[in-house]
């Protein structure tokens, strides 16, 4: 960080406004560092560990892209973004990409000029209640008090759902997940509603976890995915196919551990194209042919990333559900590498 | 008829005062049960205090300091104090205290923070304690550059050349002051220094660095967090906003139309807008006007706007002090033949500042606490930013009160010291006989 840059940029500010628009891929390569917008703290998806290094399911996407573009998953600068600042930070060029559990919606895709390149986690809003309440379905929550985060899509979904089912509720407004969990445990509300992944993580840490149930109804679709600026399609392709490389790798059974072995022995042309042994795939998006191989080696395939951060082996213990491969009845479906 | 008149001829032995007029009972009667209303309030207050202690004491007494996760804390509490016991899990602080204090600053560079903090104490000592030799103040003036270099690292020549720019400014000012007056000379000096900073520093720094390489590893701004961030923003804003506020207060009282309207406009605009709006401007809007590849540091942007914010308030506090000075003080200064700046420096400001001390310090305390608002623009403040990040670890998810209490205690220590110091200063500077 240079002081003179501060002064210089102040002066240049007026002159150079609007120069933005050069290719993000070239910027990232020239900088030698990917700037990735992440959640400042969401269990399992993005959070700094005791040494200050970001870890998580969303963070793995940043690492995969950095490995594909720069050859090193560590060359990422993580910018923690709040719900209010995330889209503006991307639009103004402060970050190269967003991997921050953002729901892909019509207006965000169009009006906010974002491009969601893929879906890395299919989430949905659910309800958590205490068993004592004697409720086994969200349809029985008529008249309940519900803890709800203000200013989020979950608030709107909740209102829609209760209206559609002709029920009423009393909202208890909370500011963040920690407060919601605390209020729910203290009995300030009958039910706590947020994304099902968040509910599962909260439940795992509650002292009376056996008495808490997550109701079966999922009342919204929350496809969460990485996003880039609208208009820089080449950069969008880079992020999209770096991610799909991980999904495809799982489908074809390529893991971090067996990658070299598979590369040496495989006869499957699709795998060969994925790993850069055939077809000039990398060159078509401005990278070299090993980009997918590097991404997989950096973080593992999609299934490995899932298991390591939020899967059944972690204390969060999320099931694959909708996020299983399409061959396993899920929605993870990488377009062909051809 | 007998004479039964009685004349006492010895003194009554001294008796102890009645029970109700002495010791504890007297104190209780006077202070706690002086009437029906006071008695009722005492009982209510006592009830509230007992209720609070009853609610919090077991929780605090059952504290766990050593554990690897919240679940482990819970298991320990239940093992020691029974299955229904609840207890504070301070293990979260033990595991992550360094992040609450220093954010994500690299651990092997922590010594730089300790040196910087020790330097801060040394640097403010001559400012706070007037009995020390005045020459030490030059050390305090140089300290910010040293601190900047220590905190962010990089080549040592950067801060030295920045300092040289200030030297250039001072030299131009001294050379031109007699001919052009204070304000114009300062302005010309600033322009010369700015040209040097923009075009001179970088090439010279690169040159010097190649000849005499001496540098600390660079630390990026986004690794700052916790109380380190609060102190960097707070201390910088406090130090710069006081002189800026004085200038604005003087500007507002000036007879010159442009100076006056600019000062009034600045003060009223800044005071009319919430701090969060300014922070969002700093974090989001500015980036639109800058080329996308410039790295105009977010902390610097926030510091600038927090400084402006606090300067506007300081200006109004000092204006109050100026208004409290009798007209005769200004006239006396004129009668002595002092010019405007001399009069301000020697007669007006010392008195106006003394009157304003409580207001200035409470503005500073407010400013220091307001630094936690930077969480809204994604900076890692100790209260929300770091707490959220730490709670996102599945091991510590669901821990609610402990981080807040820890951060509150540290804030209290800082703010209480500031407040005590201001009271000491008021007593020391007291010149009247009220």
XYZ file of C-alpha atoms in Angstrom:
772
model
C 0.000 0.000 0.000
C 1.539 3.261 -1.048
C 0.558 6.635 0.291
C 1.251 8.331 -2.955
C -1.398 6.148 -4.526
C -3.927 7.779 -2.223
C -3.006 11.268 -3.315
C -2.609 10.251 -6.896
C -5.967 8.568 -7.022
C -7.618 11.615 -5.511
C -6.309 13.724 -8.361
C -6.981 11.126 -11.017
C -10.467 10.466 -9.712
C -12.206 13.012 -11.919
C -10.092 12.337 -15.011
C -10.285 8.607 -15.077
C -13.881 8.031 -14.037
C -15.543 5.641 -16.418
C -12.351 4.111 -17.703
C -13.450 0.886 -16.013
C -14.453 -1.740 -18.530
C -11.152 -3.329 -19.364
C -11.346 -7.110 -19.217
C -11.542 -8.439 -15.683
C -9.521 -11.505 -16.688
C -6.632 -9.294 -17.842
C -6.922 -7.208 -14.668
C -6.734 -10.284 -12.479
C -3.774 -11.701 -14.392
C -1.938 -8.379 -14.282
C -2.634 -7.958 -10.591
C -1.640 -11.538 -9.822
C -4.457 -11.697 -7.310
C -8.169 -12.459 -7.409
C -10.366 -10.155 -5.327
C -13.289 -12.175 -4.110
C -16.270 -10.796 -2.178
C -17.312 -13.149 0.619
C -19.617 -13.254 3.608
C -17.925 -11.845 6.742
C -19.114 -14.886 8.656
C -21.573 -17.623 7.697
C -21.030 -20.998 9.286
C -19.646 -23.521 6.833
C -19.832 -21.185 3.859
C -17.284 -18.477 4.666
C -15.521 -17.547 7.888
C -11.980 -16.754 8.979
C -10.368 -19.411 11.160
C -8.233 -18.751 14.246
C -5.315 -17.783 11.994
C -7.419 -15.368 9.966
C -7.580 -17.519 6.826
C -10.970 -17.698 5.155
C -12.450 -21.185 4.922
C -15.733 -22.537 3.693
C -17.925 -23.759 0.893
C -18.221 -20.380 -0.865
C -14.560 -19.634 -0.273
C -13.645 -22.823 -2.144
C -15.143 -21.333 -5.312
C -12.810 -18.317 -4.997
C -9.884 -20.673 -4.513
C -10.855 -22.779 -7.520
C -11.064 -19.703 -9.755
C -7.728 -18.394 -8.456
C -6.132 -21.770 -9.111
C -7.585 -21.890 -12.624
C -6.583 -18.346 -13.577
C -3.412 -17.728 -11.580
C -2.261 -21.253 -10.799
C -2.319 -20.666 -7.049
C -5.391 -21.012 -4.800
C -3.742 -18.801 -2.184
C -3.615 -15.766 -4.461
C -7.007 -14.507 -3.351
C -7.809 -11.354 -1.463
C -11.040 -11.852 0.428
C -13.202 -8.793 0.868
C -15.874 -9.332 3.522
C -19.096 -7.758 2.269
C -22.290 -7.113 4.185
C -25.730 -7.704 2.741
C -25.989 -3.984 1.983
C -22.646 -3.511 0.269
C -22.235 -6.722 -1.713
C -23.837 -5.861 -5.068
C -22.536 -2.310 -5.192
C -19.038 -3.532 -4.414
C -19.239 -5.875 -7.383
C -20.804 -3.315 -9.710
C -18.254 -0.635 -8.833
C -15.338 -2.960 -9.516
C -14.111 -3.237 -5.945
C -14.268 -7.025 -6.237
C -13.796 -9.248 -9.294
C -16.448 -11.736 -8.290
C -18.930 -12.444 -5.568
C -19.101 -15.806 -3.865
C -21.324 -14.804 -1.035
C -24.454 -16.987 -0.708
C -26.523 -14.628 -2.861
C -29.851 -15.798 -4.204
C -30.224 -15.706 -7.969
C -33.393 -13.751 -8.632
C -34.925 -12.097 -11.683
C -34.397 -8.519 -10.547
C -30.846 -9.085 -9.352
C -29.982 -10.683 -12.670
C -31.550 -7.889 -14.730
C -31.972 -4.667 -12.806
C -28.792 -4.901 -10.729
C -26.770 -5.878 -13.814
C -25.269 -8.971 -12.234
C -24.606 -12.256 -13.939
C -25.064 -15.311 -11.795
C -22.787 -17.810 -13.500
C -23.969 -20.998 -11.781
C -25.646 -22.314 -8.650
C -23.274 -23.796 -6.104
C -25.874 -24.454 -3.410
C -29.637 -24.967 -3.680
C -31.069 -23.660 -0.448
C -34.589 -22.904 0.707
C -36.266 -21.265 3.637
C -37.439 -23.501 6.457
C -38.810 -23.306 9.997
C -37.386 -24.479 13.290
C -39.611 -25.170 16.307
C -39.358 -26.755 19.719
C -40.985 -30.192 19.982
C -43.065 -28.949 22.945
C -44.998 -26.739 20.554
C -46.569 -29.875 19.147
C -46.308 -28.710 15.573
C -45.275 -31.074 12.801
C -45.959 -28.939 9.742
C -45.507 -25.285 8.857
C -49.202 -25.220 7.963
C -49.970 -25.500 11.698
C -48.095 -22.317 12.582
C -51.204 -20.096 12.428
C -50.945 -17.353 15.078
C -47.323 -18.186 15.990
C -44.625 -15.652 16.858
C -41.787 -15.996 14.398
C -38.206 -14.707 14.630
C -37.299 -13.203 11.273
C -34.295 -11.231 9.985
C -35.381 -7.833 8.750
C -34.480 -6.576 5.296
C -33.932 -9.994 3.737
C -35.815 -12.006 1.149
C -36.739 -14.419 3.941
C -38.972 -11.718 5.417
C -40.867 -11.375 2.134
C -41.103 -15.146 1.636
C -42.569 -15.526 5.101
C -45.245 -12.916 4.454
C -46.080 -14.512 1.091
C -46.332 -18.004 2.547
C -48.634 -17.051 5.403
C -50.815 -14.982 3.112
C -51.115 -17.796 0.603
C -52.161 -20.226 3.338
C -54.533 -17.722 4.928
C -52.696 -17.739 8.249
C -51.483 -14.973 10.548
C -48.254 -14.567 12.538
C -46.509 -12.085 14.811
C -42.997 -11.222 13.622
C -40.178 -10.791 16.137
C -37.556 -8.758 14.287
C -33.931 -9.739 14.695
C -30.774 -8.279 13.208
C -28.598 -11.319 12.613
C -28.394 -15.058 12.981
C -26.727 -14.983 16.423
C -29.567 -12.883 17.782
C -32.180 -15.112 16.175
C -30.698 -18.209 17.724
C -30.462 -16.526 21.130
C -34.058 -15.234 20.981
C -35.393 -18.600 19.856
C -33.603 -20.433 22.672
C -34.808 -17.871 25.196
C -38.360 -18.544 24.082
C -38.992 -15.106 22.586
C -40.544 -16.735 19.514
C -42.250 -20.029 18.742
C -40.362 -20.531 15.529
C -37.187 -19.286 13.865
C -37.098 -19.083 10.093
C -34.117 -18.684 7.788
C -32.375 -20.704 5.085
C -32.490 -24.433 5.821
C -28.684 -24.687 5.789
C -28.512 -21.988 8.460
C -31.180 -23.724 10.532
C -29.270 -27.000 10.422
C -26.051 -25.275 11.518
C -27.862 -23.489 14.360
C -29.556 -26.656 15.505
C -26.247 -28.514 15.609
C -24.924 -26.078 18.216
C -27.999 -25.899 20.451
C -27.797 -27.451 23.925
C -31.192 -29.128 23.495
C -30.768 -30.155 19.870
C -32.907 -33.297 20.280
C -35.892 -31.163 21.310
C -35.639 -28.948 18.248
C -37.167 -30.004 14.945
C -36.850 -28.464 11.515
C -40.253 -28.619 9.821
C -40.431 -30.447 6.489
C -41.825 -27.506 4.472
C -39.348 -25.505 2.430
C -41.207 -22.360 1.486
C -38.862 -20.725 -1.002
C -36.311 -21.424 -3.678
C -32.906 -19.996 -2.833
C -30.430 -20.878 -5.566
C -27.155 -19.457 -4.221
C -24.312 -18.897 -6.607
C -21.252 -16.909 -7.566
C -21.908 -13.680 -9.494
C -19.890 -11.426 -11.777
C -20.493 -8.058 -13.405
C -22.900 -7.964 -16.323
C -21.201 -7.352 -19.654
C -17.841 -9.038 -19.127
C -18.922 -12.372 -20.549
C -15.465 -13.824 -20.925
C -14.796 -13.411 -17.216
C -18.211 -14.916 -16.518
C -17.207 -17.939 -18.612
C -13.990 -18.328 -16.647
C -15.782 -18.370 -13.293
C -18.625 -20.577 -14.603
C -16.393 -23.264 -16.081
C -13.951 -23.240 -13.181
C -16.928 -24.098 -11.003
C -18.444 -26.627 -13.412
C -15.056 -28.347 -13.610
C -15.522 -29.253 -9.939
C -19.054 -30.543 -10.557
C -18.037 -32.529 -13.620
C -15.063 -33.978 -11.743
C -17.395 -35.417 -9.132
C -19.653 -36.861 -11.804
C -16.716 -38.635 -13.468
C -15.180 -39.755 -10.204
C -12.114 -37.531 -10.423
C -10.881 -36.527 -6.970
C -7.995 -34.485 -5.658
C -6.245 -37.719 -4.702
C -6.725 -39.780 -7.854
C -6.508 -36.969 -10.430
C -3.004 -37.737 -11.694
C -3.764 -41.435 -11.876
C -7.016 -40.880 -13.771
C -5.264 -38.461 -16.122
C -2.689 -41.105 -16.929
C -5.068 -44.008 -17.447
C -8.456 -42.677 -18.592
C -9.836 -43.539 -22.006
C -12.962 -41.366 -21.584
C -12.693 -38.431 -24.011
C -14.910 -36.214 -21.813
C -12.519 -36.654 -18.870
C -9.599 -36.069 -21.187
C -11.120 -32.779 -22.316
C -11.854 -31.826 -18.702
C -8.290 -32.457 -17.632
C -6.819 -30.665 -20.625
C -5.397 -33.738 -22.346
C -7.500 -33.296 -25.443
C -9.254 -30.416 -27.167
C -8.107 -26.849 -26.646
C -10.670 -26.059 -23.951
C -8.613 -23.587 -21.884
C -7.544 -21.528 -24.860
C -11.198 -20.802 -25.679
C -11.627 -18.824 -22.446
C -8.217 -17.199 -22.351
C -6.562 -19.704 -20.022
C -4.278 -22.647 -20.559
C -5.606 -26.202 -20.937
C -4.758 -27.237 -17.381
C -7.090 -24.722 -15.752
C -9.695 -27.291 -14.659
C -7.032 -29.676 -13.441
C -5.550 -26.956 -11.235
C -8.977 -26.015 -9.847
C -9.706 -29.634 -8.902
C -6.247 -30.137 -7.398
C -6.677 -26.972 -5.340
C -9.975 -27.714 -3.609
C -11.114 -31.180 -4.697
C -14.252 -31.972 -6.677
C -17.679 -30.589 -5.773
C -18.507 -33.520 -3.510
C -15.203 -33.209 -1.665
C -15.748 -29.485 -1.138
C -19.240 -30.201 0.183
C -18.084 -32.927 2.558
C -15.125 -30.960 3.878
C -17.097 -27.824 4.708
C -20.758 -28.588 5.362
C -21.305 -32.298 4.731
C -22.340 -35.155 6.973
C -18.817 -35.620 8.357
C -18.721 -32.054 9.778
C -20.637 -30.879 12.834
C -22.964 -28.944 10.527
C -23.960 -32.220 8.937
C -25.979 -31.123 5.898
C -27.316 -33.868 3.649
C -26.681 -33.522 -0.069
C -30.400 -33.327 -0.890
C -30.955 -31.102 -3.919
C -27.223 -30.595 -4.140
C -26.481 -34.176 -5.096
C -25.393 -34.978 -8.652
C -28.201 -35.329 -11.176
C -27.284 -38.985 -11.388
C -28.088 -39.275 -7.656
C -31.415 -37.468 -7.864
C -30.054 -33.964 -7.216
C -29.784 -30.824 -9.311
C -25.997 -30.603 -9.785
C -25.600 -30.926 -13.524
C -22.489 -29.707 -15.300
C -22.961 -29.005 -19.015
C -20.680 -31.138 -21.170
C -17.050 -30.148 -21.670
C -17.060 -30.235 -25.427
C -44.675 26.768 102.481
C -41.435 25.183 101.709
C -39.016 26.262 99.130
C -38.989 23.463 96.579
C -37.100 25.220 93.848
C -34.485 23.004 92.298
C -31.157 24.106 91.182
C -28.994 21.610 89.347
C -25.476 22.001 90.448
C -23.716 19.364 88.430
C -23.621 18.798 84.650
C -25.524 15.935 82.996
C -23.109 13.211 81.927
C -22.577 13.282 78.159
C -24.862 10.735 76.455
C -24.256 9.049 73.106
C -26.314 10.551 70.283
C -29.655 8.837 69.608
C -29.434 5.736 67.448
C -31.297 7.423 64.629
C -28.714 10.187 64.399
C -25.527 8.238 64.137
C -23.565 5.774 62.103
C -25.140 3.452 59.618
C -28.719 4.165 60.668
C -28.298 7.894 60.102
C -26.707 7.270 56.724
C -29.503 4.923 55.715
C -32.185 7.345 56.889
C -30.629 10.276 55.106
C -29.665 8.559 51.889
C -32.042 5.675 51.318
C -35.202 6.179 53.414
C -35.577 9.968 53.593
C -39.302 9.838 52.845
C -42.026 7.570 51.488
C -40.998 8.176 47.868
C -37.311 7.591 48.572
C -38.075 4.474 50.575
C -40.183 3.060 47.773
C -37.494 3.805 45.193
C -34.855 2.180 47.406
C -36.884 -0.989 47.749
C -37.542 -1.091 44.017
C -33.873 -0.473 43.175
C -32.747 -3.123 45.612
C -35.202 -5.566 44.129
C -33.938 -4.883 40.622
C -30.317 -5.273 41.714
C -31.016 -8.555 43.472
C -32.925 -9.856 40.479
C -30.036 -8.945 38.151
C -27.440 -10.542 40.372
C -29.560 -13.629 40.806
C -29.898 -13.954 37.055
C -26.276 -13.291 36.165
C -24.247 -14.519 39.128
C -24.598 -18.285 38.610
C -23.861 -17.819 34.939
C -20.719 -15.820 35.715
C -19.637 -18.098 38.554
C -19.902 -21.125 36.286
C -17.384 -19.702 33.832
C -15.353 -22.024 31.676
C -12.028 -20.779 30.374
C -10.504 -23.794 28.734
C -12.435 -25.619 26.040
C -12.297 -26.172 22.295
C -15.933 -25.538 21.480
C -19.205 -24.393 22.926
C -20.418 -27.952 23.279
C -17.328 -28.796 25.302
C -17.997 -25.738 27.498
C -21.522 -26.990 28.091
C -20.337 -30.475 28.937
C -17.845 -29.090 31.463
C -20.467 -26.856 33.093
C -22.913 -29.739 33.392
C -20.286 -32.055 34.743
C -19.160 -29.613 37.429
C -22.370 -27.912 38.448
C -25.172 -30.301 37.603
C -27.217 -31.038 34.498
C -29.305 -27.837 34.602
C -26.459 -25.402 35.205
C -25.609 -22.741 32.659
C -22.281 -21.008 32.522
C -20.317 -18.423 30.622
C -18.024 -19.866 27.977
C -15.010 -17.560 28.012
C -13.076 -20.144 26.066
C -14.196 -18.274 22.940
C -12.232 -15.239 24.155
C -9.268 -17.388 25.083
C -9.247 -18.940 21.615
C -9.856 -15.776 19.621
C -8.770 -12.837 21.818
C -6.089 -11.920 19.334
C -8.702 -11.435 16.632
C -10.827 -9.236 18.866
C -7.780 -7.098 19.591
C -5.814 -7.161 16.328
C -8.132 -8.523 13.639
C -6.305 -10.638 11.106
C -2.944 -8.937 11.463
C -0.227 -11.565 10.813
C 0.774 -13.121 14.123
C 4.504 -13.013 13.509
C 4.216 -9.220 13.120
C 2.415 -8.608 16.420
C 5.542 -7.032 17.899
C 4.975 -4.097 15.576
C 1.582 -3.488 17.174
C 3.058 -3.575 20.662
C 5.797 -1.150 19.638
C 3.211 1.117 18.017
C 0.994 1.088 21.081
C 3.895 1.725 23.451
C 4.934 4.541 21.125
C 1.412 5.941 21.248
C 1.562 6.105 25.026
C 5.010 7.767 24.885
C 3.798 10.197 22.231
C 0.721 11.357 24.101
C 2.574 11.683 27.399
C 4.121 15.092 26.616
C 0.724 16.238 25.309
C -1.117 15.162 28.444
C 1.435 16.054 31.112
C 2.566 19.653 30.721
C 5.372 19.278 33.269
C 7.550 17.414 30.765
C 10.011 19.370 28.608
C 8.199 20.940 25.637
C 10.828 19.713 23.178
C 9.420 16.199 23.557
C 6.371 17.418 21.633
C 8.372 17.128 18.410
C 8.464 13.405 19.043
C 4.681 13.387 19.301
C 4.432 15.256 16.005
C 6.656 12.707 14.256
C 4.915 9.735 15.845
C 2.051 9.357 13.300
C 4.524 8.709 10.468
C 6.428 6.168 12.544
C 3.170 4.483 13.521
C 2.017 4.422 9.908
C 5.225 2.751 8.813
C 5.130 0.233 11.656
C 1.493 -0.702 11.088
C 1.411 -0.980 7.322
C 5.065 -1.765 6.711
C 6.785 -1.281 3.389
C 9.827 0.803 2.622
C 11.002 3.155 5.341
C 11.622 5.811 2.697
C 7.923 6.396 2.062
C 7.211 7.986 5.458
C 10.542 9.834 5.412
C 9.758 11.385 2.037
C 6.229 12.217 3.197
C 7.849 13.984 6.113
C 10.155 15.783 3.696
C 6.999 17.037 1.978
C 5.854 18.563 5.253
C 9.319 20.098 5.626
C 8.936 21.602 2.160
C 5.559 22.980 3.165
C 7.035 24.558 6.298
C 9.977 26.025 4.367
C 7.712 27.627 1.749
C 5.446 28.904 4.497
C 8.301 30.525 6.431
C 9.786 32.069 3.297
C 6.519 33.606 2.105
C 4.725 34.333 5.372
C 6.071 37.871 5.777
C 5.267 38.911 2.223
C 1.969 37.103 1.584
C 0.432 36.573 5.012
C -0.388 33.399 6.908
C -3.217 31.976 4.834
C -1.781 32.511 1.346
C 1.656 31.279 2.409
C 0.142 28.133 3.903
C -1.864 27.570 0.718
C 1.128 27.960 -1.608
C 3.148 25.674 0.684
C 0.418 23.050 0.522
C 0.378 23.147 -3.277
C 4.160 22.747 -3.473
C 4.060 19.882 -0.982
C 1.181 18.191 -2.822
C 3.059 18.346 -6.133
C 6.035 16.770 -4.372
C 3.876 14.042 -2.817
C 2.167 13.165 -6.081
C 5.060 13.313 -8.527
C 8.221 13.253 -6.393
C 7.769 10.629 -3.725
C 7.387 7.489 -5.834
C 10.455 7.765 -8.081
C 12.688 8.988 -5.246
C 11.416 6.220 -2.971
C 12.160 3.568 -5.585
C 15.613 5.041 -6.073
C 16.457 5.213 -2.381
C 15.056 1.767 -1.769
C 17.390 0.288 -4.364
C 20.392 2.020 -2.797
C 19.533 1.578 0.870
C 16.914 -1.139 1.155
C 15.229 -1.052 4.536
C 11.668 -2.255 4.744
C 9.175 -4.108 6.916
C 6.874 -6.733 5.397
C 3.761 -5.008 4.088
C 0.457 -5.640 5.828
C -2.699 -5.081 3.832
C -5.503 -2.918 5.176
C -8.033 -5.714 5.076
C -5.984 -7.570 7.677
C -6.742 -4.833 10.182
C -9.606 -5.455 12.541
C -10.840 -5.478 16.091
C -9.594 -2.860 18.493
C -6.584 -2.218 16.279
C -8.983 -0.899 13.650
C -11.041 1.037 16.211
C -7.862 2.642 17.574
C -6.409 3.447 14.150
C -9.633 5.118 13.025
C -10.373 6.682 16.405
C -6.905 8.006 17.185
C -6.310 9.380 13.679
C -9.693 11.063 13.582
C -9.238 12.511 17.073
C -5.800 13.905 16.303
C -6.776 15.477 12.978
C -10.279 16.616 13.846
C -9.218 18.893 16.718
C -7.116 21.302 14.632
C -9.592 20.994 11.761
C -12.449 21.771 14.145
C -10.607 24.820 15.509
C -10.102 26.144 11.973
C -13.768 25.531 11.141
C -14.927 27.273 14.322
C -12.742 30.278 13.492
C -13.941 30.178 9.905
C -17.525 30.253 11.048
C -16.835 33.401 13.083
C -14.842 35.033 10.319
C -15.855 38.290 8.634
C -14.762 36.984 5.236
C -17.856 35.922 3.319
C -16.427 32.952 1.412
C -14.557 31.500 4.372
C -17.608 31.915 6.530
C -20.087 30.382 4.102
C -17.792 27.464 3.307
C -17.338 26.724 7.001
C -21.033 27.040 7.786
C -21.937 24.915 4.762
C -19.444 22.199 5.690
C -20.459 22.074 9.345
C -24.184 22.097 8.702
C -23.972 19.553 5.887
C -21.904 17.084 7.883
C -23.981 17.502 11.013
C -27.173 17.118 9.046
C -26.220 13.706 7.641
C -26.007 10.465 9.651
C -22.533 8.947 9.999
C -23.698 5.733 8.337
C -24.609 7.670 5.208
C -21.095 9.091 5.103
C -19.622 5.628 5.613
C -21.652 4.203 2.743
C -20.491 7.129 0.624
C -16.915 6.302 1.540
C -17.270 2.636 0.825
C -19.558 2.541 -2.206
C -19.933 5.869 -3.975
C -16.284 6.888 -4.085
C -15.356 3.702 -5.893
C -17.579 4.679 -8.831
C -15.548 7.847 -9.370
C -12.207 6.109 -9.173
C -10.678 4.047 -11.956
C -11.366 0.385 -11.283
C -7.731 -0.552 -10.836
C -6.887 2.056 -8.199
C -6.633 0.736 -4.710
C -7.876 3.689 -2.685
C -7.735 2.101 0.685
C -11.086 1.564 2.425
C -9.686 2.318 5.888
C -8.267 5.600 4.621
C -11.596 6.527 3.025
C -13.403 5.769 6.274
C -10.841 7.669 8.362
C -11.259 10.754 6.177
C -15.033 10.807 6.520
C -15.032 9.994 10.238
C -12.559 12.865 10.688
C -14.823 15.253 8.795
C -17.757 14.106 10.865
C -16.010 14.651 14.157
C -14.447 17.969 13.029
C -17.895 19.422 12.379
C -19.002 18.577 15.911
C -15.737 19.808 17.454
C -16.149 23.086 15.548
C -19.524 23.679 17.162
C -18.223 22.761 20.616
C -15.359 25.219 20.235
C -17.699 27.886 18.884
C -19.539 27.537 22.186
C -16.259 28.155 24.004
C -15.535 31.208 21.836
C -19.010 32.585 22.470
C -18.495 32.261 26.216
C -15.441 34.544 26.158
C -16.219 38.142 27.125
C -15.812 40.706 24.357
C -13.139 42.403 26.487
C -10.679 39.575 25.834
C -10.750 40.258 22.075
C -10.418 43.990 22.678
C -7.547 43.465 25.084
C -5.742 41.444 22.426
C -6.299 44.227 19.901
C -5.098 46.806 22.414
C -1.854 44.874 22.848
C -1.259 45.173 19.116
C -1.447 41.438 18.414
C -2.469 40.361 14.937
C -5.322 37.900 14.374
C -3.318 34.657 14.626
C -1.261 35.871 17.575
C -4.405 36.886 19.425
C -5.993 33.503 18.737
C -2.899 31.601 19.768
C -2.030 33.535 22.908
C -5.301 34.836 24.291
C -8.491 33.504 22.741
C -7.867 29.814 22.088
C -6.304 28.883 25.446
C -9.400 30.186 27.185
C -11.959 28.935 24.675
C -10.428 25.451 24.611
C -10.382 25.301 28.394
C -14.092 26.056 28.507
C -14.753 23.465 25.786
C -12.859 20.552 27.364
C -15.902 18.565 28.539
C -17.615 18.980 25.177
C -14.495 18.079 23.207
C -13.807 14.965 25.246
C -17.372 13.759 25.046
C -17.264 14.235 21.269
C -14.081 12.141 21.194
C -15.618 9.419 23.333
C -18.636 9.347 21.034
C -16.343 9.203 18.018
C -14.369 6.297 19.455
C -17.541 4.330 20.059
C -18.891 5.260 16.626
C -15.942 3.462 15.031
C -17.941 0.257 15.531
C -20.329 1.511 12.822
C -17.720 0.642 10.187
C -19.102 -2.894 10.435
C -21.808 -1.727 8.029
C -19.284 -1.250 5.256
C -17.695 -4.634 5.829
C -14.764 -3.606 8.020
C -14.000 -5.894 10.931
C -14.902 -3.783 13.940
C -14.607 -5.537 17.319
C -18.291 -5.468 18.223
C -20.083 -6.802 15.156
C -17.500 -7.627 12.492
C -15.166 -9.807 14.526
C -17.980 -11.235 16.652
C -19.850 -12.366 13.536
C -16.718 -13.826 12.007
C -15.842 -15.719 15.185
C -19.388 -16.957 15.694
C -19.435 -18.290 12.144
C -16.999 -20.962 13.333
C -19.217 -23.962 14.037
C -17.358 -24.468 17.333
C -18.437 -21.085 18.651
C -21.754 -20.634 16.890
C -24.547 -19.712 19.267
C -22.349 -17.991 21.852
C -24.052 -14.676 22.371
C -23.167 -12.599 25.422
C -19.498 -13.355 26.016
C -18.004 -11.501 23.022
C -20.234 -8.490 23.678
C -19.222 -8.356 27.343
C -15.532 -8.679 26.498
C -15.693 -5.869 23.924
C -17.785 -3.671 26.213
C -15.268 -3.989 29.048
C -12.402 -2.896 26.803
C -14.387 0.028 25.424
C -15.250 1.042 28.972
C -11.600 1.084 29.998
C -10.658 3.358 27.093
C -13.586 5.730 27.492
C -13.458 5.901 31.267
C -9.763 6.847 31.119
C -10.534 9.597 28.614
C -13.302 10.914 30.800
C -11.157 10.835 33.962
C -8.329 12.614 32.183
C -10.643 15.390 31.049
C -11.837 15.914 34.627
C -8.243 16.079 35.837
C -7.448 18.604 33.123
C -10.420 20.759 34.080
C -9.356 20.854 37.712
C -5.769 21.622 36.789
C -6.655 24.463 34.449
C -9.150 26.014 36.815
C -8.146 29.675 37.191
C -11.252 31.287 38.674
C -12.414 31.191 42.262
C -15.948 29.964 41.767
